mmCIF file of C-alpha atoms and ligand atoms in Angstrom:
data_model
loop_
_atom_site.group_PDB
_atom_site.id
_atom_site.type_symbol
_atom_site.label_atom_id
_atom_site.label_comp_id
_atom_site.label_asym_id
_atom_site.label_seq_id
_atom_site.Cartn_x
_atom_site.Cartn_y
_atom_site.Cartn_z
ATOM 1 C CA MET A 1 31.399 11.232 -11.758
ATOM 2 C CA ALA A 2 29.167 10.770 -8.767
ATOM 3 C CA ALA A 3 30.527 8.615 -5.980
ATOM 4 C CA HIS A 4 29.141 5.113 -5.750
ATOM 5 C CA THR A 5 26.278 5.036 -3.319
ATOM 6 C CA ARG A 6 24.387 1.989 -2.226
ATOM 7 C CA TYR A 7 20.707 2.576 -1.463
ATOM 8 C CA THR A 8 20.195 1.539 2.152
ATOM 9 C CA GLY A 9 16.580 2.338 2.822
ATOM 10 C CA LEU A 10 14.261 5.271 3.173
ATOM 11 C CA ILE A 11 15.337 6.474 6.626
ATOM 12 C CA GLU A 12 18.921 6.954 5.454
ATOM 13 C CA HIS A 13 17.727 8.537 2.197
ATOM 14 C CA TYR A 14 15.341 11.030 3.832
ATOM 15 C CA ARG A 15 17.132 11.214 7.166
ATOM 16 C CA ASP A 16 16.813 15.026 7.438
ATOM 17 C CA ARG A 17 13.020 14.747 7.200
ATOM 18 C CA LEU A 18 12.554 11.927 9.702
ATOM 19 C CA PRO A 19 12.779 11.770 13.509
ATOM 20 C CA VAL A 20 16.193 10.090 13.834
ATOM 21 C CA SER A 21 19.555 11.259 15.156
ATOM 22 C CA ASP A 22 23.117 10.314 14.222
ATOM 23 C CA SER A 23 23.187 7.742 17.011
ATOM 24 C CA THR A 24 19.897 6.035 16.079
ATOM 25 C CA ARG A 25 20.396 2.409 15.032
ATOM 26 C CA LEU A 26 18.436 2.068 11.787
ATOM 27 C CA ILE A 27 16.423 -1.122 11.333
ATOM 28 C CA SER A 28 16.150 -1.435 7.566
ATOM 29 C CA LEU A 29 15.735 -3.979 4.790
ATOM 30 C CA GLY A 30 16.339 -1.483 1.978
ATOM 31 C CA GLU A 31 12.648 -0.526 1.704
ATOM 32 C CA GLY A 32 11.370 2.345 -0.434
ATOM 33 C CA ASN A 33 12.751 3.572 -3.773
ATOM 34 C CA THR A 34 9.957 1.658 -5.528
ATOM 35 C CA PRO A 35 9.299 2.155 -9.245
ATOM 36 C CA LEU A 36 6.865 4.759 -10.532
ATOM 37 C CA ILE A 37 5.675 3.026 -13.678
ATOM 38 C CA GLN A 38 3.820 4.893 -16.423
ATOM 39 C CA LEU A 39 0.894 2.930 -17.830
ATOM 40 C CA HIS A 40 1.195 2.761 -21.614
ATOM 41 C CA ASN A 41 -1.594 0.437 -22.682
ATOM 42 C CA ILE A 42 -4.512 1.176 -20.369
ATOM 43 C CA PRO A 43 -4.893 4.878 -21.347
ATOM 44 C CA LYS A 44 -5.086 3.760 -25.007
ATOM 45 C CA LEU A 45 -7.543 1.042 -24.092
ATOM 46 C CA ILE A 46 -9.907 3.518 -22.433
ATOM 47 C CA GLY A 47 -9.332 6.120 -25.161
ATOM 48 C CA LYS A 48 -8.601 8.972 -22.772
ATOM 49 C CA ASP A 49 -5.849 11.555 -22.847
ATOM 50 C CA VAL A 50 -4.537 11.000 -19.327
ATOM 51 C CA THR A 51 -1.097 10.273 -17.904
ATOM 52 C CA ILE A 52 -1.295 7.508 -15.312
ATOM 53 C CA TYR A 53 1.598 6.317 -13.183
ATOM 54 C CA VAL A 54 1.459 3.502 -10.664
ATOM 55 C CA LYS A 55 3.686 3.570 -7.590
ATOM 56 C CA PHE A 56 4.365 -0.144 -7.237
ATOM 57 C CA GLU A 57 4.724 -0.645 -3.496
ATOM 58 C CA GLY A 58 4.455 -4.392 -3.949
ATOM 59 C CA LEU A 59 8.195 -4.293 -4.637
ATOM 60 C CA ASN A 60 9.118 -3.463 -1.050
ATOM 61 C CA PRO A 61 11.064 -6.129 0.901
ATOM 62 C CA THR A 62 7.985 -7.886 2.316
ATOM 63 C CA GLY A 63 5.820 -6.989 -0.673
ATOM 64 C CA SER A 64 3.765 -4.052 0.583
ATOM 65 C CA PHE A 65 4.020 -0.378 1.556
ATOM 66 C CA LYS A 66 3.791 -1.429 5.214
ATOM 67 C CA ASP A 67 7.592 -1.753 5.144
ATOM 68 C CA ARG A 68 7.920 2.031 4.879
ATOM 69 C CA GLY A 69 6.115 2.538 8.140
ATOM 70 C CA MET A 70 7.603 -0.497 9.826
ATOM 71 C CA THR A 71 11.263 0.475 9.308
ATOM 72 C CA MET A 72 10.503 3.713 11.147
ATOM 73 C CA ALA A 73 8.255 2.241 13.861
ATOM 74 C CA VAL A 74 10.669 -0.587 14.710
ATOM 75 C CA THR A 75 13.686 1.738 14.603
ATOM 76 C CA LYS A 76 11.991 3.986 17.163
ATOM 77 C CA ALA A 77 10.748 1.053 19.281
ATOM 78 C CA VAL A 78 14.303 -0.295 19.513
ATOM 79 C CA GLU A 79 15.668 3.178 20.263
ATOM 80 C CA ALA A 80 13.212 3.390 23.162
ATOM 81 C CA GLY A 81 14.412 0.027 24.484
ATOM 82 C CA SER A 82 11.374 -2.038 23.520
ATOM 83 C CA GLN A 83 11.837 -5.826 23.432
ATOM 84 C CA ALA A 84 8.584 -6.672 21.658
ATOM 85 C CA ILE A 85 6.137 -5.234 19.157
ATOM 86 C CA ILE A 86 2.493 -6.068 18.587
ATOM 87 C CA CYS A 87 -0.062 -5.368 15.868
ATOM 88 C CA ALA A 88 -3.462 -6.341 14.602
ATOM 89 C CA SER A 89 -3.345 -7.080 10.923
ATOM 90 C CA THR A 90 -5.212 -8.169 7.828
ATOM 91 C CA GLY A 91 -1.884 -9.711 6.772
ATOM 92 C CA ASN A 92 0.575 -7.199 5.392
ATOM 93 C CA THR A 93 1.265 -5.388 8.639
ATOM 94 C CA SER A 94 1.953 -8.721 10.325
ATOM 95 C CA ALA A 95 4.393 -9.759 7.589
ATOM 96 C CA ALA A 96 6.239 -6.446 7.841
ATOM 97 C CA ALA A 97 6.251 -6.405 11.653
ATOM 98 C CA ALA A 98 7.557 -9.963 11.717
ATOM 99 C CA ALA A 99 10.389 -9.238 9.285
ATOM 100 C CA TYR A 100 11.578 -6.010 10.917
ATOM 101 C CA ALA A 101 11.377 -7.583 14.382
ATOM 102 C CA VAL A 102 13.708 -10.359 13.212
ATOM 103 C CA ARG A 103 16.035 -7.772 11.763
ATOM 104 C CA ALA A 104 16.073 -5.905 15.075
ATOM 105 C CA GLY A 105 16.353 -9.023 17.220
ATOM 106 C CA ILE A 106 13.115 -8.415 19.105
ATOM 107 C CA LYS A 107 9.858 -10.330 19.394
ATOM 108 C CA ALA A 108 6.722 -9.791 17.266
ATOM 109 C CA PHE A 109 3.157 -10.689 18.257
ATOM 110 C CA VAL A 110 0.522 -10.456 15.531
ATOM 111 C CA LEU A 111 -3.254 -10.731 15.863
ATOM 112 C CA ILE A 112 -4.893 -11.884 12.659
ATOM 113 C CA PRO A 113 -8.503 -12.754 11.784
ATOM 114 C CA GLU A 114 -8.716 -16.533 11.566
ATOM 115 C CA GLY A 115 -9.218 -17.771 8.013
ATOM 116 C CA LYS A 116 -9.390 -14.270 6.502
ATOM 117 C CA ILE A 117 -5.756 -13.668 5.672
ATOM 118 C CA ALA A 118 -4.307 -14.213 2.204
ATOM 119 C CA LEU A 119 -2.138 -17.313 1.913
ATOM 120 C CA GLY A 120 1.104 -15.551 0.966
ATOM 121 C CA LYS A 121 0.866 -13.202 3.927
ATOM 122 C CA LEU A 122 0.338 -16.090 6.304
ATOM 123 C CA ALA A 123 3.327 -17.929 4.791
ATOM 124 C CA GLN A 124 5.539 -14.885 5.241
ATOM 125 C CA THR A 125 4.524 -14.295 8.832
ATOM 126 C CA LEU A 126 5.112 -17.966 9.675
ATOM 127 C CA MET A 127 8.517 -18.005 7.992
ATOM 128 C CA TYR A 128 9.732 -14.848 9.757
ATOM 129 C CA GLY A 129 8.827 -16.615 12.988
ATOM 130 C CA ALA A 130 6.426 -14.153 14.573
ATOM 131 C CA GLN A 131 4.106 -15.320 17.322
ATOM 132 C CA ILE A 132 0.790 -15.543 15.507
ATOM 133 C CA ILE A 133 -2.368 -15.107 17.552
ATOM 134 C CA GLN A 134 -5.444 -15.962 15.473
ATOM 135 C CA ILE A 135 -8.681 -14.487 16.718
ATOM 136 C CA ASN A 136 -12.256 -15.432 16.040
ATOM 137 C CA GLY A 137 -13.047 -11.928 14.919
ATOM 138 C CA ASN A 138 -12.148 -9.388 12.254
ATOM 139 C CA PHE A 139 -9.390 -6.773 12.058
ATOM 140 C CA ASP A 140 -11.416 -4.209 13.992
ATOM 141 C CA ALA A 141 -11.822 -6.605 16.922
ATOM 142 C CA GLY A 142 -8.102 -7.375 16.845
ATOM 143 C CA MET A 143 -7.219 -3.687 16.798
ATOM 144 C CA SER A 144 -9.398 -3.003 19.807
ATOM 145 C CA LEU A 145 -7.688 -5.830 21.720
ATOM 146 C CA VAL A 146 -4.201 -4.654 20.778
ATOM 147 C CA LYS A 147 -4.936 -1.164 22.106
ATOM 148 C CA GLN A 148 -6.145 -2.628 25.392
ATOM 149 C CA VAL A 149 -3.361 -5.154 25.926
ATOM 150 C CA ALA A 150 -0.582 -2.610 25.340
ATOM 151 C CA ASP A 151 -1.480 -1.113 28.726
ATOM 152 C CA HIS A 152 -1.001 -4.499 30.401
ATOM 153 C CA ALA A 153 2.096 -5.956 28.693
ATOM 154 C CA PRO A 154 5.546 -4.615 27.677
ATOM 155 C CA VAL A 155 4.842 -4.337 23.952
ATOM 156 C CA THR A 156 4.990 -1.454 21.468
ATOM 157 C CA ILE A 157 2.033 -1.120 19.091
ATOM 158 C CA VAL A 158 3.178 -0.864 15.478
ATOM 159 C CA ASN A 159 -0.202 -0.349 13.839
ATOM 160 C CA SER A 160 -0.647 2.942 12.023
ATOM 161 C CA ILE A 161 -1.873 4.599 15.238
ATOM 162 C CA ASN A 162 1.869 4.581 15.998
ATOM 163 C CA PRO A 163 2.802 8.014 14.601
ATOM 164 C CA TYR A 164 6.187 6.772 13.348
ATOM 165 C CA ARG A 165 4.383 4.539 10.856
ATOM 166 C CA LEU A 166 2.992 7.575 9.022
ATOM 167 C CA GLU A 167 6.396 9.287 9.184
ATOM 168 C CA GLY A 168 7.936 6.406 7.258
ATOM 169 C CA GLN A 169 5.034 6.131 4.834
ATOM 170 C CA LYS A 170 5.109 9.834 3.899
ATOM 171 C CA THR A 171 8.396 9.204 2.053
ATOM 172 C CA ALA A 172 6.469 7.631 -0.844
ATOM 173 C CA ALA A 173 5.156 11.118 -1.670
ATOM 174 C CA PHE A 174 8.710 12.498 -1.502
ATOM 175 C CA GLU A 175 9.864 9.879 -4.002
ATOM 176 C CA ILE A 176 7.067 10.759 -6.431
ATOM 177 C CA VAL A 177 7.830 14.489 -6.329
ATOM 178 C CA ASP A 178 11.562 13.824 -6.611
ATOM 179 C CA GLU A 179 10.943 11.775 -9.754
ATOM 180 C CA LEU A 180 8.283 13.866 -11.482
ATOM 181 C CA GLY A 181 9.751 17.195 -10.423
ATOM 182 C CA THR A 182 6.289 18.143 -9.224
ATOM 183 C CA ALA A 183 3.248 16.612 -7.573
ATOM 184 C CA PRO A 184 0.649 14.874 -9.773
ATOM 185 C CA ASP A 185 -2.798 16.447 -10.268
ATOM 186 C CA TYR A 186 -4.563 13.493 -8.628
ATOM 187 C CA HIS A 187 -3.343 10.817 -6.253
ATOM 188 C CA CYS A 188 -5.508 7.700 -5.927
ATOM 189 C CA LEU A 189 -5.227 5.184 -3.095
ATOM 190 C CA PRO A 190 -7.065 2.218 -1.634
ATOM 191 C CA VAL A 191 -8.314 3.079 1.847
ATOM 192 C CA GLY A 192 -8.639 0.782 4.847
ATOM 193 C CA ASN A 193 -7.528 2.370 8.111
ATOM 194 C CA ALA A 194 -6.691 5.494 6.087
ATOM 195 C CA GLY A 195 -3.186 5.760 7.493
ATOM 196 C CA ASN A 196 -1.578 5.718 4.072
ATOM 197 C CA ILE A 197 -3.709 8.453 2.492
ATOM 198 C CA THR A 198 -2.928 10.558 5.567
ATOM 199 C CA ALA A 199 0.788 9.821 5.261
ATOM 200 C CA TYR A 200 0.952 10.727 1.563
ATOM 201 C CA TRP A 201 -0.804 14.014 2.233
ATOM 202 C CA LYS A 202 1.669 14.739 5.020
ATOM 203 C CA GLY A 203 4.549 14.017 2.638
ATOM 204 C CA TYR A 204 3.190 16.193 -0.170
ATOM 205 C CA SER A 205 2.417 18.966 2.295
ATOM 206 C CA GLU A 206 5.880 18.952 3.876
ATOM 207 C CA TYR A 207 7.540 19.158 0.474
ATOM 208 C CA ALA A 208 5.171 21.891 -0.663
ATOM 209 C CA THR A 209 5.834 24.127 2.332
ATOM 210 C CA ASP A 210 9.615 24.115 1.948
ATOM 211 C CA SER A 211 10.072 23.593 -1.749
ATOM 212 C CA ALA A 212 13.363 25.482 -1.656
ATOM 213 C CA THR A 213 15.138 22.678 0.162
ATOM 214 C CA HIS A 214 14.286 19.796 -2.124
ATOM 215 C CA LYS A 215 14.968 19.208 -5.787
ATOM 216 C CA ALA A 216 11.531 20.000 -7.149
ATOM 217 C CA VAL A 217 10.462 23.600 -7.520
ATOM 218 C CA THR A 218 6.805 23.312 -6.706
ATOM 219 C CA ASN A 219 4.380 23.956 -3.953
ATOM 220 C CA LYS A 220 1.714 21.977 -5.703
ATOM 221 C CA ARG A 221 -0.215 19.254 -3.886
ATOM 222 C CA PRO A 222 -2.522 16.699 -5.523
ATOM 223 C CA VAL A 223 -6.223 16.127 -5.092
ATOM 224 C CA MET A 224 -6.401 13.007 -2.909
ATOM 225 C CA CYS A 225 -8.879 10.312 -3.983
ATOM 226 C CA GLY A 226 -9.541 7.426 -1.603
ATOM 227 C CA TYR A 227 -11.311 4.275 -2.747
ATOM 228 C CA GLN A 228 -12.834 1.657 -0.481
ATOM 229 C CA ALA A 229 -14.381 -1.716 -1.181
ATOM 230 C CA ALA A 230 -18.174 -1.418 -1.419
ATOM 231 C CA GLY A 231 -18.690 -3.865 1.457
ATOM 232 C CA ALA A 232 -16.222 -2.046 3.693
ATOM 233 C CA ALA A 233 -16.757 1.629 2.939
ATOM 234 C CA PRO A 234 -17.216 3.642 6.165
ATOM 235 C CA PHE A 235 -15.887 6.830 4.517
ATOM 236 C CA VAL A 236 -18.510 6.517 1.784
ATOM 237 C CA VAL A 237 -21.346 5.614 4.138
ATOM 238 C CA GLY A 238 -20.235 8.358 6.526
ATOM 239 C CA LYS A 239 -20.111 6.136 9.593
ATOM 240 C CA MET A 240 -18.368 3.057 10.975
ATOM 241 C CA VAL A 241 -19.349 -0.301 9.440
ATOM 242 C CA ASP A 242 -19.716 -3.257 11.787
ATOM 243 C CA ASN A 243 -19.413 -6.268 9.508
ATOM 244 C CA PRO A 244 -17.115 -5.295 6.646
ATOM 245 C CA GLU A 245 -16.892 -7.795 3.799
ATOM 246 C CA THR A 246 -14.755 -7.823 0.653
ATOM 247 C CA ILE A 247 -12.449 -10.168 -1.218
ATOM 248 C CA ALA A 248 -9.871 -7.365 -0.932
ATOM 249 C CA THR A 249 -8.902 -8.544 2.561
ATOM 250 C CA ALA A 250 -6.256 -5.843 3.068
ATOM 251 C CA ILE A 251 -9.026 -3.230 3.186
ATOM 252 C CA ARG A 252 -11.642 -5.328 4.987
ATOM 253 C CA ILE A 253 -11.885 -2.697 7.730
ATOM 254 C CA GLY A 254 -15.026 -1.121 9.127
ATOM 255 C CA HIS A 255 -13.590 1.074 11.895
ATOM 256 C CA PRO A 256 -10.717 3.069 10.343
ATOM 257 C CA GLN A 257 -8.113 4.185 12.868
ATOM 258 C CA SER A 258 -7.272 7.422 11.020
ATOM 259 C CA TRP A 259 -10.912 8.539 10.680
ATOM 260 C CA ASP A 260 -10.532 12.230 11.606
ATOM 261 C CA LEU A 261 -7.168 12.603 9.884
ATOM 262 C CA ALA A 262 -8.497 11.241 6.600
ATOM 263 C CA TRP A 263 -11.523 13.572 6.572
ATOM 264 C CA LYS A 264 -9.060 16.411 6.993
ATOM 265 C CA VAL A 265 -7.113 15.155 3.984
ATOM 266 C CA GLN A 266 -10.293 15.152 1.939
ATOM 267 C CA ASP A 267 -11.100 18.735 2.998
ATOM 268 C CA GLU A 268 -7.630 20.164 2.547
ATOM 269 C CA SER A 269 -6.949 18.475 -0.796
ATOM 270 C CA LYS A 270 -10.481 19.022 -2.138
ATOM 271 C CA GLY A 271 -10.569 15.299 -2.756
ATOM 272 C CA TRP A 272 -13.149 12.596 -2.276
ATOM 273 C CA PHE A 273 -13.887 9.060 -1.132
ATOM 274 C CA ASP A 274 -15.752 6.544 -3.221
ATOM 275 C CA SER A 275 -16.247 2.796 -3.309
ATOM 276 C CA GLN A 276 -15.665 0.036 -5.828
ATOM 277 C CA THR A 277 -17.415 -3.322 -5.939
ATOM 278 C CA ASP A 278 -15.364 -6.492 -5.616
ATOM 279 C CA GLU A 279 -16.083 -7.171 -9.298
ATOM 280 C CA GLN A 280 -14.712 -3.768 -10.345
ATOM 281 C CA ILE A 281 -11.638 -4.280 -8.175
ATOM 282 C CA LEU A 282 -10.930 -7.668 -9.736
ATOM 283 C CA VAL A 283 -11.389 -6.304 -13.258
ATOM 284 C CA ALA A 284 -8.811 -3.597 -12.556
ATOM 285 C CA GLN A 285 -6.415 -6.118 -10.997
ATOM 286 C CA LYS A 286 -6.605 -8.323 -14.078
ATOM 287 C CA MET A 287 -6.364 -5.356 -16.426
ATOM 288 C CA LEU A 288 -3.084 -4.304 -14.822
ATOM 289 C CA SER A 289 -1.712 -7.814 -15.131
ATOM 290 C CA GLN A 290 -2.881 -8.528 -18.647
ATOM 291 C CA HIS A 291 -2.314 -5.104 -20.232
ATOM 292 C CA GLU A 292 0.667 -3.728 -18.330
ATOM 293 C CA GLY A 293 2.466 -6.723 -16.797
ATOM 294 C CA ILE A 294 1.929 -5.476 -13.255
ATOM 295 C CA PHE A 295 0.576 -7.941 -10.703
ATOM 296 C CA CYS A 296 -0.782 -6.291 -7.567
ATOM 297 C CA GLU A 297 -3.023 -7.691 -4.864
ATOM 298 C CA PRO A 298 -6.794 -7.074 -5.059
ATOM 299 C CA ALA A 299 -6.944 -4.239 -2.491
ATOM 300 C CA SER A 300 -4.264 -2.355 -4.420
ATOM 301 C CA ALA A 301 -6.316 -2.412 -7.607
ATOM 302 C CA ALA A 302 -9.061 -0.375 -5.917
ATOM 303 C CA SER A 303 -6.931 2.707 -6.642
ATOM 304 C CA LEU A 304 -6.855 2.136 -10.392
ATOM 305 C CA SER A 305 -10.436 0.909 -10.459
ATOM 306 C CA GLY A 306 -11.593 4.121 -8.797
ATOM 307 C CA ALA A 307 -9.402 6.287 -11.005
ATOM 308 C CA LEU A 308 -10.759 4.673 -14.175
ATOM 309 C CA GLN A 309 -14.322 5.247 -12.998
ATOM 310 C CA ASP A 310 -13.650 8.918 -12.285
ATOM 311 C CA ILE A 311 -11.751 9.393 -15.543
ATOM 312 C CA ALA A 312 -14.664 7.859 -17.453
ATOM 313 C CA SER A 313 -17.149 10.211 -15.790
ATOM 314 C CA GLY A 314 -14.924 13.263 -16.338
ATOM 315 C CA LYS A 315 -14.598 13.936 -12.609
ATOM 316 C CA ILE A 316 -10.869 13.495 -13.284
ATOM 317 C CA PRO A 317 -10.550 15.518 -16.507
ATOM 318 C CA GLU A 318 -8.528 14.646 -19.592
ATOM 319 C CA GLY A 319 -5.046 16.140 -19.575
ATOM 320 C CA SER A 320 -4.560 15.144 -15.922
ATOM 321 C CA THR A 321 -1.530 13.440 -14.440
ATOM 322 C CA ILE A 322 -2.600 10.738 -12.007
ATOM 323 C CA VAL A 323 -0.633 8.545 -9.626
ATOM 324 C CA CYS A 324 -2.242 5.359 -8.302
ATOM 325 C CA THR A 325 -0.560 3.607 -5.395
ATOM 326 C CA LEU A 326 -0.437 -0.161 -5.826
ATOM 327 C CA THR A 327 -0.073 -1.024 -2.164
ATOM 328 C CA GLY A 328 0.835 -4.727 -2.296
ATOM 329 C CA ASN A 329 2.151 -7.538 -4.470
ATOM 330 C CA GLY A 330 -0.235 -9.903 -6.282
ATOM 331 C CA ILE A 331 1.798 -12.946 -5.254
ATOM 332 C CA LYS A 332 0.528 -12.477 -1.724
ATOM 333 C CA ASP A 333 -2.945 -13.661 -2.653
ATOM 334 C CA PRO A 334 -2.545 -16.636 -5.015
ATOM 335 C CA ASP A 335 -6.009 -18.072 -4.265
ATOM 336 C CA ILE A 336 -7.867 -15.067 -5.650
ATOM 337 C CA ALA A 337 -5.550 -14.840 -8.640
ATOM 338 C CA ILE A 338 -6.001 -18.470 -9.607
ATOM 339 C CA ALA A 339 -9.768 -18.276 -9.079
ATOM 340 C CA GLN A 340 -9.831 -15.240 -11.380
ATOM 341 C CA CYS A 341 -8.065 -17.165 -14.132
ATOM 342 C CA LYS A 342 -10.230 -20.277 -14.074
ATOM 343 C CA ASP A 343 -11.030 -19.703 -17.740
ATOM 344 C CA ALA A 344 -7.376 -19.699 -18.738
ATOM 345 C CA HIS A 345 -6.476 -22.766 -20.773
ATOM 346 C CA PRO A 346 -3.161 -24.321 -19.877
ATOM 347 C CA VAL A 347 -2.596 -27.161 -22.365
ATOM 348 C CA THR A 348 -1.141 -30.493 -21.389
ATOM 349 C CA ILE A 349 0.865 -32.316 -24.055
ATOM 350 C CA ASP A 350 3.346 -35.115 -24.574
ATOM 351 C CA ALA A 351 6.956 -34.148 -23.920
ATOM 352 C CA SER A 352 7.850 -34.197 -27.608
ATOM 353 C CA LEU A 353 9.084 -31.519 -30.007
ATOM 354 C CA ASP A 354 6.133 -32.127 -32.334
ATOM 355 C CA ALA A 355 3.590 -31.651 -29.584
ATOM 356 C CA VAL A 356 5.224 -28.417 -28.390
ATOM 357 C CA LYS A 357 5.324 -27.147 -31.999
ATOM 358 C CA ARG A 358 1.632 -27.903 -32.418
ATOM 359 C CA ALA A 359 0.792 -26.240 -29.116
ATOM 360 C CA ILE A 360 2.514 -23.056 -30.279
ATOM 361 C CA LEU A 361 1.034 -22.963 -33.781
ATOM 362 C CA ASP A 362 -2.464 -23.778 -32.500
ATOM 363 C CA ASN A 363 -2.314 -20.932 -30.004
ATOM 364 C CA MET A 364 -0.678 -18.105 -31.971
HETATM 365 C C1 PLP B 1 -2.718 -1.843 4.634
HETATM 366 C C2 PLP B 1 -3.133 -1.939 3.215
HETATM 367 C C3 PLP B 1 -4.056 -1.052 2.631
HETATM 368 C C4 PLP B 1 -4.783 -0.012 3.412
HETATM 369 O O1 PLP B 1 -3.967 1.020 3.888
HETATM 370 P P1 PLP B 1 -4.520 1.967 5.069
HETATM 371 O O2 PLP B 1 -3.342 2.765 5.463
HETATM 372 O O3 PLP B 1 -4.977 1.022 6.139
HETATM 373 O O4 PLP B 1 -5.637 2.763 4.502
HETATM 374 C C5 PLP B 1 -4.315 -1.173 1.284
HETATM 375 N N1 PLP B 1 -3.743 -2.126 0.545
HETATM 376 C C6 PLP B 1 -2.858 -3.000 1.059
HETATM 377 C C7 PLP B 1 -2.271 -4.029 0.171
HETATM 378 C C8 PLP B 1 -2.525 -2.940 2.406
HETATM 379 O O5 PLP B 1 -1.657 -3.820 2.908
#
C-alpha cells in the first residue's frame, strides 16, 4: 500500500523541476492537480471522430490558472524579502495576487480597468483585501504603468513578465502528460498576453527533452493552437491592437506581453493563431455547460470554440487527441451567464405539492 500523501500544491509536487530549495518557504493554497475531463457529448454532437479533453483550470483555489503562476511568483517574492506585490489585471491575476499575498502576509496592489472587470473577480479581490487601484484605461495602460512604477516603489511585479509565473504555469503541461502518458496531438488555448501558451510549451518541451526521468515514455510535443477574441486579436492581425474589445474580458488585451515568446511557440510547434467572434465564444461556453456540465468563463471557451472550428474544417484531422485549457471558472462572470440565458424559463408557482407536480409534468 502506498503511504498516505496529502496533495499540497504544485511546487511541492514538481519541486525538482521548479526553482526552489529545501529552505524555501512555499506559499501555496493547494493549486494545480486540476481535472482533465474527457468530453463525451460534444464529439457526438459534431459527428467527428476526435478525442477532446478539457483541462479545467477553473477549479484552482481562486478559480483560474493564474494560481499556478502566483504560487511560484509570490513564493519567490517572499524569498527575496519583498513586502508587497503589484500587478495590472483584467481580474483573475488580481484575485490570485490578492489571495496569495494574504497567505504570505504581504501587501497586494492591483490595477484594474474601471468598469471592465467581471463581477466575481471584483468580489474576490475585495474580499481578499487587496488595495484596488481602478484606472480610467484598459489592461494595456495598466500594465505600462505597473512596469514604470516598479522602478519607483518597493513592489514586486507579479504579472506574467515575472519569469516565475511561467515556471508555475508550465506544470499544467506536466500534469497532462503524467495523466495521458503522452502529450496530446493538439493543445488549444485562449490567448491574451500569451504567457500561458508559452508556459505550456515550456512544460511540454522540458518533459520531452528528459523523458527518462518522468513517468511517461514520450518525447512528443503537441501542435499549439492559440485563439484570440476577434476584437482583441493582435496575433491574428500581426501587430498590436490599440483599442481591444470583447465580452471575454480576460483576453481583452491588445499589447501582449509575451509577443516574441508566443511567435516562437507557433514556429517550434508548427501551430497557429486564429480568432473567434464573441458570438462563437458564447456558443462554445453554453455548449460546454449544457452538453457536458462544465461551466467556464467566456474567455476560456475560446479554446473549445477555436478547436471546434478547426476540427470542422479538417485542419485538426479526425483521429486526433486534443486538449483544450479552460482557463477560468464560469461563476466569475455571472452577468454574462445570466444575459446568455435570458430565454430560459424559470417557472414561478404556489408552494403546494400539486403545483410542483404540475410544473414537473408540464416540463418533462
Ligand atoms: C489570464 C487569462 C487568459 C489569458 O492568458 P494569457 O497568459 O494572458 O494568454 C485567458 N483566460 C483567462 C480566464 C484568464 O484569466
